[in-house]
Every structure is written in structure tokens, then in C-alpha cells.
Coordinates of C-alpha atoms in Angstrom, one line a residue:
Q1 CA 0.0 -0.1 -0.1
E2 CA 2.9 2.2 1.0
Q3 CA 4.5 1.7 -2.5
M4 CA 1.3 2.3 -4.4
E5 CA 0.6 5.8 -2.7
Q6 CA 4.3 6.8 -3.4
I7 CA 4.0 6.0 -7.0
R8 CA 0.7 8.2 -6.8
K9 CA 2.4 10.8 -5.3
D10 CA 5.4 10.7 -8.0
I11 CA 2.4 10.8 -10.7
K12 CA 1.0 13.9 -9.1
D13 CA 4.4 15.9 -8.3
F14 CA 5.3 14.9 -11.9
K15 CA 2.0 16.3 -13.3
A16 CA 2.2 19.5 -11.8
K17 CA 6.0 20.5 -11.8
N18 CA 5.8 20.2 -15.6
G19 CA 2.3 21.3 -16.1
L20 CA 1.0 18.8 -18.0
D21 CA -2.8 18.0 -18.5
Q22 CA -2.2 14.0 -19.0
V23 CA 0.3 11.6 -18.0
I24 CA 1.1 8.1 -19.5
L25 CA 2.6 5.4 -17.8
L26 CA 5.1 3.0 -20.0
W27 CA 6.2 -0.1 -18.0
T28 CA 9.3 -1.3 -19.6
A29 CA 11.0 -3.0 -16.8
N30 CA 12.4 -6.9 -16.7
T31 CA 10.2 -10.0 -17.3
E32 CA 8.1 -10.6 -14.4
R33 CA 6.7 -14.4 -13.4
F34 CA 3.1 -14.9 -14.4
S35 CA 0.6 -14.2 -11.2
A36 CA -1.6 -16.8 -10.3
V37 CA -5.0 -15.5 -10.7
E38 CA -7.0 -16.2 -7.3
E39 CA -10.5 -15.6 -5.8
G40 CA -10.5 -13.3 -3.4
V41 CA -6.9 -11.7 -4.2
N42 CA -6.9 -10.6 -7.9
D43 CA -10.2 -11.3 -9.5
T44 CA -12.2 -8.2 -8.6
A45 CA -11.3 -4.4 -8.3
E46 CA -12.1 -4.6 -4.8
N47 CA -10.0 -7.5 -4.3
I48 CA -7.1 -6.4 -5.8
L49 CA -7.0 -3.0 -3.9
S50 CA -7.7 -5.0 -0.8
S51 CA -4.6 -7.1 -1.6
I52 CA -2.4 -4.3 -2.2
E53 CA -3.4 -3.0 1.1
M54 CA -2.4 -6.3 2.8
G55 CA 0.8 -6.8 0.6
E56 CA -0.3 -10.0 -1.0
A57 CA 2.4 -11.8 -2.6
E58 CA 0.6 -12.5 -5.8
V59 CA 0.2 -8.8 -6.6
S60 CA 3.3 -8.3 -9.0
A61 CA 5.0 -4.9 -9.0
S62 CA 3.8 -4.2 -12.5
T63 CA 0.4 -4.4 -11.2
V64 CA 0.8 -2.0 -8.5
F65 CA 2.1 0.5 -10.8
A66 CA -1.1 -0.4 -13.0
V67 CA -3.5 0.1 -10.0
A68 CA -1.8 3.3 -9.0
S69 CA -2.0 4.4 -12.9
I70 CA -5.6 3.8 -12.9
L71 CA -6.5 5.7 -9.8
E72 CA -4.7 8.9 -10.9
G73 CA -6.3 8.4 -14.2
C74 CA -3.3 7.9 -16.3
T75 CA -3.2 5.5 -19.1
F76 CA -1.0 2.4 -18.5
I77 CA 0.9 0.7 -20.9
N78 CA 2.7 -2.6 -20.4
G79 CA 5.6 -3.5 -22.3
S80 CA 6.7 -6.6 -20.5
P81 CA 5.2 -10.3 -21.3
Q82 CA 3.8 -11.1 -17.7
N83 CA -0.1 -10.9 -16.9
T84 CA 0.2 -7.5 -15.3
F85 CA -3.8 -6.8 -16.0
V86 CA -5.1 -9.6 -13.7
P87 CA -9.2 -9.2 -13.6
G88 CA -9.1 -6.9 -11.0
V89 CA -7.3 -4.6 -12.8
I90 CA -9.2 -4.6 -16.0
E91 CA -12.5 -4.3 -14.0
L92 CA -10.8 -1.3 -12.1
A93 CA -10.0 0.6 -15.5
R94 CA -13.5 0.0 -16.5
Q95 CA -14.5 1.6 -13.5
K96 CA -12.4 4.6 -13.8
K97 CA -13.0 4.6 -17.5
V98 CA -9.0 4.9 -17.8
F99 CA -7.1 3.2 -20.8
I100 CA -4.8 0.0 -20.3
A101 CA -2.9 -1.5 -23.0
G102 CA -0.1 -4.4 -24.0
D103 CA 1.5 -7.3 -23.1
D104 CA 5.0 -7.3 -24.7
F105 CA 6.6 -4.8 -26.9
K106 CA 7.5 -7.9 -29.4
S107 CA 10.3 -5.5 -30.7
G108 CA 12.9 -8.6 -31.4
Q109 CA 12.7 -12.1 -32.3
T110 CA 8.9 -12.1 -31.2
K111 CA 7.9 -9.4 -33.7
M112 CA 9.7 -11.3 -36.8
K113 CA 8.2 -14.3 -35.7
S114 CA 4.6 -12.7 -36.1
V115 CA 5.8 -11.3 -39.6
M116 CA 6.9 -14.8 -40.7
V117 CA 4.0 -16.7 -39.5
D118 CA 1.7 -14.1 -40.8
F119 CA 3.4 -14.5 -44.3
L120 CA 3.6 -18.5 -44.3
V121 CA -0.1 -18.7 -43.6
S122 CA -1.6 -16.1 -45.9
A123 CA 0.3 -17.9 -48.2
G124 CA -1.6 -21.0 -47.8
I125 CA 1.8 -22.7 -46.5
K126 CA 1.4 -24.4 -43.3
P127 CA 4.1 -24.0 -40.5
V128 CA 4.2 -27.2 -38.6
S129 CA 7.4 -26.7 -36.6
I130 CA 8.9 -23.8 -35.1
V131 CA 12.1 -23.8 -33.1
S132 CA 13.3 -20.3 -31.5
Y133 CA 16.9 -20.1 -29.9
N134 CA 18.2 -16.9 -28.1
H135 CA 21.1 -16.4 -26.1
L136 CA 22.0 -13.0 -24.2
G137 CA 23.3 -11.3 -21.0
N138 CA 23.1 -8.4 -18.8
N139 CA 20.0 -8.7 -16.5
D140 CA 17.7 -9.4 -19.1
G141 CA 19.4 -12.5 -20.1
K142 CA 19.9 -13.1 -16.1
N143 CA 16.3 -12.5 -15.3
L144 CA 14.9 -14.8 -18.2
S145 CA 17.2 -17.6 -16.7
A146 CA 14.8 -18.0 -13.7
P147 CA 11.8 -20.6 -14.9
S148 CA 8.9 -18.3 -14.0
Q149 CA 10.1 -15.4 -15.7
F150 CA 10.7 -17.6 -19.0
R151 CA 7.7 -19.2 -18.7
S152 CA 5.9 -15.6 -18.9
K153 CA 8.0 -14.8 -22.0
E154 CA 7.3 -18.5 -23.5
I155 CA 3.6 -17.7 -23.4
S156 CA 4.2 -14.5 -25.0
K157 CA 6.0 -15.9 -27.6
S158 CA 3.4 -18.5 -28.3
N159 CA 0.5 -16.7 -28.3
V160 CA 1.9 -14.7 -31.7
V161 CA 1.4 -18.3 -33.5
D162 CA -1.5 -19.2 -31.8
D163 CA -3.5 -16.3 -33.0
M164 CA -2.2 -16.8 -36.8
V165 CA -3.3 -20.3 -36.6
A166 CA -6.8 -19.6 -34.9
S167 CA -7.3 -17.0 -38.2
N168 CA -7.0 -20.0 -40.5
R169 CA -9.3 -23.0 -40.3
I170 CA -8.8 -24.3 -43.4
L171 CA -4.8 -25.1 -43.2
F172 CA -5.4 -26.1 -39.2
E173 CA -8.0 -28.0 -37.5
E174 CA -9.5 -26.8 -34.4
D175 CA -6.9 -27.5 -31.5
E176 CA -4.3 -28.2 -34.1
H177 CA -0.8 -26.3 -33.4
P178 CA 2.5 -26.2 -35.1
D179 CA 5.1 -27.8 -33.0
H180 CA 6.6 -24.7 -31.0
V181 CA 9.6 -24.4 -28.9
V182 CA 11.5 -21.6 -27.5
V183 CA 14.8 -21.8 -25.8
I184 CA 16.8 -18.8 -24.3
K185 CA 20.0 -18.9 -22.2
Y186 CA 22.0 -16.6 -20.4
V187 CA 25.5 -16.2 -21.4
P188 CA 27.2 -13.3 -19.5
Y189 CA 30.0 -12.1 -21.7
V190 CA 27.6 -11.0 -24.7
G191 CA 26.1 -8.4 -22.8
D192 CA 23.2 -6.6 -24.9
S193 CA 24.3 -8.2 -27.9
K194 CA 21.5 -10.6 -28.2
R195 CA 21.4 -13.5 -30.4
A196 CA 18.4 -15.2 -32.0
M197 CA 17.7 -17.8 -34.2
D198 CA 14.6 -19.7 -35.6
E199 CA 13.7 -22.6 -37.7
Y200 CA 10.3 -22.9 -39.5
T201 CA 9.5 -25.8 -41.0
S202 CA 6.3 -25.9 -43.4
E203 CA 4.1 -28.4 -45.5
I204 CA 3.9 -27.3 -48.9
F205 CA 1.9 -29.1 -51.9
M206 CA 2.4 -32.6 -53.3
G207 CA 3.7 -33.6 -50.1
G208 CA 6.9 -31.3 -49.9
K209 CA 8.6 -29.5 -46.9
N210 CA 10.0 -26.3 -46.6
T211 CA 12.5 -25.1 -44.2
I212 CA 13.4 -21.3 -43.2

């Protein structure tokens, strides 16, 4: 609760100091683990506010920032892949008529994946295997080496593929998905120089296979 009140104060002070009509909060911090959506904890607006007051462990830092932003009437944009917007946050934003948006910038390999899968599916080429490998250093790589944080990123990357597959029921049956594997390794020496490699295997006409 104390942290949320400090964030609200910081927003008010920043707005007043700079003579602003509106403030937009943009979350760009490291990936957090997915929060469990639990009844009585973060499932309603009332419960999320109560949980913040009690310091519940399932309320993430990004969610605290989002709630503070909403209570101050400020748009909140989430640039990381965790589930910041649990049901209670969404309900609160609707009650306060405040915009919230975002579930990962998808500015690197994930952006390329969305372009590639869209191209293949739109061309009638059926991707059946997508394997992605990454290694990177610095704090981002170290953070993603933790299984719980990696899972958040894995879900975000998988959603891109799932959305494209769901858009084409000619190529894919209901509940049919490509084999999709994501590997992220922490290599301290490379620092910010992230390396990413993808392999896309697709079925084409006359029983052929295409690999990119």
C-alpha cells in the first residue's frame, strides 16, 4: 500500500511540476513471473485493492504500478509479457474509465515471428514446426534464466503463433497447432548483444517440406 501511494504521489508531483494535462505510464522493466489469478485476491477491483493493502504475494510490481496509474486517471501501457492486467485490474480500469494496453513490446524475435507466421499462413503454407533459440547477457538474460520469468516470455511468444493459426481453419483443424519450442539461455559475456535464431518447417503442395 505504501509503495502504491508513493507511486501516486510521484505521478501527481510529476504532473504538477511539468504543468501537464495528462500523464501516460509506460512499463519497460524486466519480465516478471505470471501471477496466479486467485479468487479473493486479484479477481475483482475490490479484491485487488484489498490485496495491495495487505501486501499479497500474488500482486506483482507491475500490477501495483498499473493500479496506481488507474487511480490517478492515467493511461498505463505494459511493455513486458507477464499478466499485469489480471481481472481485478481490468475491472478497475473500466470502473475508472482509464485506458490500459499492452502485453509485451514484441520488438525483436517475437516481432519477426509474427511477420513470418503471418506470411506463411497467408500464402497457404502450413508451418508445422517452429523452433526459436536465443542467448543474451546482462540483467535481462539473467532474469529470463529463472523458470517462472521464462514461462511468461514463452507464453507471449506462443500467443503470436496461436493467433495466426486460429485465423486460418483451412490449414489448421480446431485445436491443431505447430510444434513450437522456445529456448533462452543466459550468456553473461555477450551483454546486450542478443543472438536469436529461428527455424520454420512447413508443409507445402505435393507432400513437400519447406524449411526457412
